[in-house]
């Protein structure tokens, strides 16, 4: 089964590049199948990691950034891949 973990944070206004750089520097305890980093307006950063694991598996996740860098706590979601049409 493939599981995708999504991590999304919103930087304090004008600090989006700093948050993006911080995210890129964060190592994970294990290597995912794939890791993708995206950004959006309002200084938001999204990281999606894909894992070959059961849905409920304990998987490494990115930490919370320093509170001075973000406007709110990180949002996290977990999804499983669906096969067929």
GROMACS .gro file of N, CA, C and O in nm:
model
  340
    1UNK      N    1   0.085  -0.118   0.000
    1UNK     CA    2   0.000   0.000   0.000
    1UNK      C    3   0.089   0.124   0.000
    1UNK      O    4   0.195   0.125   0.060
    2UNK      N    5   0.044   0.227  -0.067
    2UNK     CA    6   0.116   0.355  -0.066
    2UNK      C    7   0.039   0.454   0.019
    2UNK      O    8  -0.081   0.473   0.001
    3UNK      N    9   0.110   0.516   0.111
    3UNK     CA   10   0.053   0.617   0.200
    3UNK      C   11   0.120   0.750   0.169
    3UNK      O   12   0.242   0.756   0.151
    4UNK      N   13   0.040   0.856   0.163
    4UNK     CA   14   0.093   0.990   0.143
    4UNK      C   15   0.069   1.072   0.269
    4UNK      O   16  -0.042   1.074   0.322
    5UNK      N   17   0.175   1.135   0.318
    5UNK     CA   18   0.163   1.227   0.431
    5UNK      C   19   0.175   1.368   0.377
    5UNK      O   20   0.265   1.398   0.299
    6UNK      N   21   0.083   1.453   0.419
    6UNK     CA   22   0.086   1.593   0.377
    6UNK      C   23   0.109   1.681   0.499
    6UNK      O   24   0.047   1.662   0.603
    7UNK      N   25   0.198   1.777   0.484
    7UNK     CA   26   0.239   1.869   0.590
    7UNK      C   27   0.226   2.009   0.531
    7UNK      O   28   0.284   2.037   0.426
    8UNK      N   29   0.148   2.097   0.595
    8UNK     CA   30   0.127   2.231   0.540
    8UNK      C   31   0.138   2.335   0.651
    8UNK      O   32   0.083   2.318   0.759
    9UNK      N   33   0.212   2.442   0.622
    9UNK     CA   34   0.228   2.551   0.718
    9UNK      C   35   0.218   2.684   0.646
    9UNK      O   36   0.246   2.694   0.526
   10UNK      N   37   0.180   2.786   0.721
   10UNK     CA   38   0.171   2.921   0.666
   10UNK      C   39   0.268   3.010   0.743
   10UNK      O   40   0.259   3.022   0.866
   11UNK      N   41   0.360   3.070   0.671
   11UNK     CA   42   0.462   3.155   0.733
   11UNK      C   43   0.403   3.290   0.772
   11UNK      O   44   0.302   3.334   0.716
   12UNK      N   45   0.467   3.354   0.865
   12UNK     CA   46   0.436   3.492   0.898
   12UNK      C   47   0.457   3.572   0.769
   12UNK      O   48   0.548   3.542   0.690
   13UNK      N   49   0.375   3.672   0.745
   13UNK     CA   50   0.382   3.751   0.623
   13UNK      C   51   0.526   3.794   0.591
   13UNK      O   52   0.597   3.845   0.677
   14UNK      N   53   0.566   3.767   0.467
   14UNK     CA   54   0.699   3.804   0.420
   14UNK      C   55   0.809   3.706   0.454
   14UNK      O   56   0.924   3.726   0.417
   15UNK      N   57   0.775   3.595   0.525
   15UNK     CA   58   0.878   3.498   0.565
   15UNK      C   59   0.860   3.364   0.494
   15UNK      O   60   0.913   3.262   0.537
   16UNK      N   61   0.788   3.365   0.382
   16UNK     CA   62   0.765   3.242   0.307
   16UNK      C   63   0.893   3.177   0.258
   16UNK      O   64   0.908   3.055   0.264
   17UNK      N   65   0.987   3.256   0.208
   17UNK     CA   66   1.114   3.200   0.160
   17UNK      C   67   1.192   3.137   0.274
   17UNK      O   68   1.257   3.034   0.257
   18UNK      N   69   1.185   3.198   0.391
   18UNK     CA   70   1.254   3.143   0.508
   18UNK      C   71   1.193   3.009   0.550
   18UNK      O   72   1.264   2.914   0.582
   19UNK      N   73   1.059   3.003   0.548
   19UNK     CA   74   0.992   2.877   0.581
   19UNK      C   75   1.027   2.770   0.477
   19UNK      O   76   1.055   2.655   0.512
   20UNK      N   77   1.026   2.807   0.351
   20UNK     CA   78   1.061   2.714   0.244
   20UNK      C   79   1.203   2.660   0.264
   20UNK      O   80   1.228   2.539   0.254
   21UNK      N   81   1.297   2.747   0.295
   21UNK     CA   82   1.436   2.704   0.319
   21UNK      C   83   1.443   2.612   0.442
   21UNK      O   84   1.513   2.510   0.440
   22UNK      N   85   1.369   2.645   0.546
   22UNK     CA   86   1.368   2.563   0.667
   22UNK      C   87   1.318   2.422   0.636
   22UNK      O   88   1.377   2.324   0.678
   23UNK      N   89   1.207   2.414   0.560
   23UNK     CA   90   1.150   2.284   0.525
   23UNK      C   91   1.250   2.201   0.446
   23UNK      O   92   1.267   2.082   0.472
   24UNK      N   93   1.316   2.261   0.351
   24UNK     CA   94   1.412   2.188   0.267
   24UNK      C   95   1.529   2.133   0.347
   24UNK      O   96   1.590   2.034   0.307
   25UNK      N   97   1.563   2.195   0.458
   25UNK     CA   98   1.674   2.151   0.542
   25UNK      C   99   1.635   2.039   0.638
   25UNK      O  100   1.724   1.977   0.698
   26UNK      N  101   1.506   2.011   0.653
   26UNK     CA  102   1.461   1.912   0.751
   26UNK      C  103   1.479   1.770   0.699
   26UNK      O  104   1.417   1.731   0.601
   27UNK      N  105   1.562   1.691   0.768
   27UNK     CA  106   1.578   1.551   0.728
   27UNK      C  107   1.465   1.466   0.787
   27UNK      O  108   1.400   1.506   0.883
   28UNK      N  109   1.441   1.353   0.727
   28UNK     CA  110   1.348   1.255   0.782
   28UNK      C  111   1.431   1.136   0.831
   28UNK      O  112   1.537   1.108   0.777
   29UNK      N  113   1.380   1.065   0.929
   29UNK     CA  114   1.452   0.951   0.988
   29UNK      C  115   1.467   0.835   0.889
   29UNK      O  116   1.553   0.750   0.906
   30UNK      N  117   1.382   0.833   0.787
   30UNK     CA  118   1.390   0.731   0.681
   30UNK      C  119   1.362   0.801   0.548
   30UNK      O  120   1.306   0.910   0.545
   31UNK      N  121   1.399   0.735   0.440
   31UNK     CA  122   1.381   0.792   0.306
   31UNK      C  123   1.246   0.751   0.248
   31UNK      O  124   1.219   0.632   0.234
   32UNK      N  125   1.159   0.846   0.214
   32UNK     CA  126   1.031   0.810   0.152
   32UNK      C  127   1.052   0.767   0.007
   32UNK      O  128   1.158   0.790  -0.051
   33UNK      N  129   0.947   0.709  -0.051
   33UNK     CA  130   0.952   0.676  -0.194
   33UNK      C  131   0.969   0.803  -0.276
   33UNK      O  132   1.037   0.806  -0.378
   34UNK      N  133   0.906   0.909  -0.227
   34UNK     CA  134   0.907   1.037  -0.299
   34UNK      C  135   0.880   1.148  -0.198
   34UNK      O  136   0.805   1.129  -0.102
   35UNK      N  137   0.939   1.263  -0.219
   35UNK     CA  138   0.915   1.381  -0.135
   35UNK      C  139   0.903   1.502  -0.227
   35UNK      O  140   0.992   1.524  -0.311
   36UNK      N  141   0.796   1.576  -0.213
   36UNK     CA  142   0.772   1.691  -0.299
   36UNK      C  143   0.739   1.812  -0.213
   36UNK      O  144   0.661   1.802  -0.118
   37UNK      N  145   0.798   1.926  -0.246
   37UNK     CA  146   0.775   2.051  -0.172
   37UNK      C  147   0.710   2.151  -0.267
   37UNK      O  148   0.757   2.170  -0.379
   38UNK      N  149   0.603   2.213  -0.220
   38UNK     CA  150   0.528   2.309  -0.302
   38UNK      C  151   0.504   2.435  -0.220
   38UNK      O  152   0.508   2.432  -0.097
   39UNK      N  153   0.475   2.545  -0.290
   39UNK     CA  154   0.439   2.668  -0.220
   39UNK      C  155   0.318   2.730  -0.287
   39UNK      O  156   0.284   2.699  -0.402
   40UNK      N  157   0.253   2.819  -0.213
   40UNK     CA  158   0.131   2.883  -0.261
   40UNK      C  159   0.126   3.026  -0.209
   40UNK      O  160   0.206   3.064  -0.121
   41UNK      N  161   0.033   3.108  -0.262
   41UNK     CA  162   0.018   3.243  -0.211
   41UNK      C  163  -0.003   3.243  -0.059
   41UNK      O  164  -0.039   3.141   0.000
   42UNK      N  165   0.017   3.358   0.000
   42UNK     CA  166   0.003   3.380   0.144
   42UNK      C  167   0.112   3.306   0.221
   42UNK      O  168   0.093   3.265   0.334
   43UNK      N  169   0.229   3.289   0.157
   43UNK     CA  170   0.346   3.229   0.222
   43UNK      C  171   0.320   3.091   0.280
   43UNK      O  172   0.365   3.056   0.389
   44UNK      N  173   0.244   3.009   0.206
   44UNK     CA  174   0.215   2.872   0.248
   44UNK      C  175   0.314   2.775   0.184
   44UNK      O  176   0.353   2.792   0.069
   45UNK      N  177   0.351   2.671   0.259
   45UNK     CA  178   0.442   2.567   0.212
   45UNK      C  179   0.377   2.432   0.239
   45UNK      O  180   0.323   2.408   0.347
   46UNK      N  181   0.382   2.344   0.139
   46UNK     CA  182   0.324   2.210   0.149
   46UNK      C  183   0.432   2.107   0.116
   46UNK      O  184   0.505   2.124   0.020
   47UNK      N  185   0.440   2.003   0.197
   47UNK     CA  186   0.532   1.892   0.170
   47UNK      C  187   0.449   1.765   0.168
   47UNK      O  188   0.369   1.740   0.259
   48UNK      N  189   0.466   1.687   0.061
   48UNK     CA  190   0.399   1.557   0.050
   48UNK      C  191   0.508   1.451   0.042
   48UNK      O  192   0.600   1.463  -0.039
   49UNK      N  193   0.496   1.349   0.125
   49UNK     CA  194   0.587   1.235   0.119
   49UNK      C  195   0.505   1.110   0.094
   49UNK      O  196   0.393   1.097   0.143
   50UNK      N  197   0.561   1.020   0.012
   50UNK     CA  198   0.495   0.893  -0.021
   50UNK      C  199   0.575   0.781   0.040
   50UNK      O  200   0.698   0.778   0.030
   51UNK      N  201   0.503   0.682   0.098
   51UNK     CA  202   0.566   0.571   0.168
   51UNK      C  203   0.503   0.439   0.126
   51UNK      O  204   0.382   0.432   0.106
   52UNK      N  205   0.583   0.336   0.117
   52UNK     CA  206   0.533   0.200   0.096
   52UNK      C  207   0.511   0.142   0.235
   52UNK      O  208   0.605   0.090   0.297
   53UNK      N  209   0.388   0.157   0.287
   53UNK     CA  210   0.360   0.118   0.425
   53UNK      C  211   0.210   0.104   0.445
   53UNK      O  212   0.132   0.161   0.368
   54UNK      N  213   0.168   0.032   0.549
   54UNK     CA  214   0.026   0.026   0.582
   54UNK      C  215  -0.023   0.165   0.626
   54UNK      O  216   0.056   0.246   0.675
   55UNK      N  217  -0.152   0.189   0.613
   55UNK     CA  218  -0.209   0.319   0.646
   55UNK      C  219  -0.173   0.364   0.789
   55UNK      O  220  -0.138   0.479   0.812
   56UNK      N  221  -0.181   0.275   0.884
   56UNK     CA  222  -0.159   0.310   1.025
   56UNK      C  223  -0.013   0.302   1.068
   56UNK      O  224   0.018   0.320   1.186
   57UNK      N  225   0.078   0.281   0.974
   57UNK     CA  226   0.220   0.267   1.009
   57UNK      C  227   0.273   0.393   1.076
   57UNK      O  228   0.230   0.505   1.045
   58UNK      N  229   0.367   0.373   1.165
   58UNK     CA  230   0.436   0.486   1.226
   58UNK      C  231   0.542   0.533   1.128
   58UNK      O  232   0.635   0.458   1.094
   59UNK      N  233   0.527   0.654   1.078
   59UNK     CA  234   0.617   0.708   0.975
   59UNK      C  235   0.680   0.837   1.022
   59UNK      O  236   0.618   0.913   1.097
   60UNK      N  237   0.803   0.867   0.978
   60UNK     CA  238   0.867   0.992   1.017
   60UNK      C  239   0.795   1.111   0.954
   60UNK      O  240   0.754   1.105   0.838
   61UNK      N  241   0.778   1.214   1.033
   61UNK     CA  242   0.711   1.335   0.984
   61UNK      C  243   0.798   1.457   1.010
   61UNK      O  244   0.884   1.454   1.098
   62UNK      N  245   0.773   1.562   0.936
   62UNK     CA  246   0.844   1.687   0.958
   62UNK      C  247   0.799   1.747   1.091
   62UNK      O  248   0.682   1.735   1.128
   63UNK      N  249   0.889   1.815   1.160
   63UNK     CA  250   0.853   1.877   1.287
   63UNK      C  251   0.775   2.006   1.269
   63UNK      O  252   0.756   2.054   1.158
   64UNK      N  253   0.735   2.063   1.380
   64UNK     CA  254   0.673   2.196   1.381
   64UNK      C  255   0.785   2.299   1.370
   64UNK      O  256   0.888   2.287   1.438
   65UNK      N  257   0.768   2.402   1.287
   65UNK     CA  258   0.868   2.509   1.283
   65UNK      C  259   0.858   2.593   1.411
   65UNK      O  260   0.761   2.584   1.486
   66UNK      N  261   0.957   2.677   1.433
   66UNK     CA  262   0.953   2.769   1.547
   66UNK      C  263   0.828   2.856   1.535
   66UNK      O  264   0.790   2.897   1.424
   67UNK      N  265   0.764   2.884   1.646
   67UNK     CA  266   0.637   2.958   1.644
   67UNK      C  267   0.651   3.098   1.585
   67UNK      O  268   0.555   3.151   1.531
   68UNK      N  269   0.770   3.157   1.590
   68UNK     CA  270   0.791   3.292   1.535
   68UNK      C  271   0.789   3.292   1.382
   68UNK      O  272   0.777   3.397   1.321
   69UNK      N  273   0.802   3.173   1.322
   69UNK     CA  274   0.810   3.163   1.176
   69UNK      C  275   0.673   3.141   1.111
   69UNK      O  276   0.654   3.173   0.994
   70UNK      N  277   0.576   3.089   1.186
   70UNK     CA  278   0.447   3.052   1.129
   70UNK      C  279   0.331   3.124   1.199
   70UNK      O  280   0.344   3.170   1.312
   71UNK      N  281   0.219   3.133   1.128
   71UNK     CA  282   0.102   3.203   1.182
   71UNK      C  283   0.011   3.112   1.262
   71UNK      O  284  -0.077   3.159   1.332
   72UNK      N  285   0.030   2.980   1.249
   72UNK     CA  286  -0.055   2.882   1.317
   72UNK      C  287   0.019   2.749   1.319
   72UNK      O  288   0.123   2.734   1.257
   73UNK      N  289  -0.038   2.653   1.390
   73UNK     CA  290   0.020   2.520   1.392
   73UNK      C  291   0.015   2.455   1.255
   73UNK      O  292  -0.068   2.491   1.170
   74UNK      N  293   0.101   2.360   1.234
   74UNK     CA  294   0.108   2.285   1.107
   74UNK      C  295  -0.019   2.201   1.090
   74UNK      O  296  -0.070   2.146   1.187
   75UNK      N  297  -0.069   2.193   0.968
   75UNK     CA  298  -0.179   2.103   0.935
   75UNK      C  299  -0.119   1.976   0.875
   75UNK      O  300  -0.026   1.983   0.794
   76UNK      N  301  -0.172   1.862   0.918
   76UNK     CA  302  -0.120   1.733   0.870
   76UNK      C  303  -0.237   1.645   0.826
   76UNK      O  304  -0.339   1.643   0.892
   77UNK      N  305  -0.216   1.573   0.714
   77UNK     CA  306  -0.316   1.479   0.663
   77UNK      C  307  -0.245   1.353   0.621
   77UNK      O  308  -0.130   1.355   0.580
   78UNK      N  309  -0.319   1.242   0.624
   78UNK     CA  310  -0.268   1.112   0.578
   78UNK      C  311  -0.370   1.055   0.481
   78UNK      O  312  -0.489   1.054   0.509
   79UNK      N  313  -0.320   1.006   0.367
   79UNK     CA  314  -0.406   0.946   0.264
   79UNK      C  315  -0.346   0.814   0.219
   79UNK      O  316  -0.224   0.795   0.226
   80UNK      N  317  -0.429   0.727   0.167
   80UNK     CA  318  -0.380   0.603   0.105
   80UNK      C  319  -0.414   0.608  -0.043
   80UNK      O  320  -0.517   0.662  -0.084
   81UNK      N  321  -0.326   0.551  -0.123
   81UNK     CA  322  -0.348   0.546  -0.268
   81UNK      C  323  -0.464   0.452  -0.298
   81UNK      O  324  -0.482   0.349  -0.232
   82UNK      N  325  -0.542   0.488  -0.399
   82UNK     CA  326  -0.653   0.407  -0.444
   82UNK      C  327  -0.617   0.353  -0.582
   82UNK      O  328  -0.578   0.428  -0.671
   83UNK      N  329  -0.631   0.223  -0.601
   83UNK     CA  330  -0.596   0.164  -0.729
   83UNK      C  331  -0.722   0.143  -0.813
   83UNK      O  332  -0.832   0.130  -0.759
   84UNK      N  333  -0.703   0.142  -0.943
   84UNK     CA  334  -0.816   0.122  -1.036
   84UNK      C  335  -0.897   0.249  -1.054
   84UNK      O  336  -0.907   0.331  -0.965
   85UNK      N  337  -0.955   0.267  -1.173
   85UNK     CA  338  -1.038   0.379  -1.215
   85UNK      C  339  -1.083   0.466  -1.110
   85UNK      O  340  -1.147   0.555  -1.099
   0.00000   0.00000   0.00000
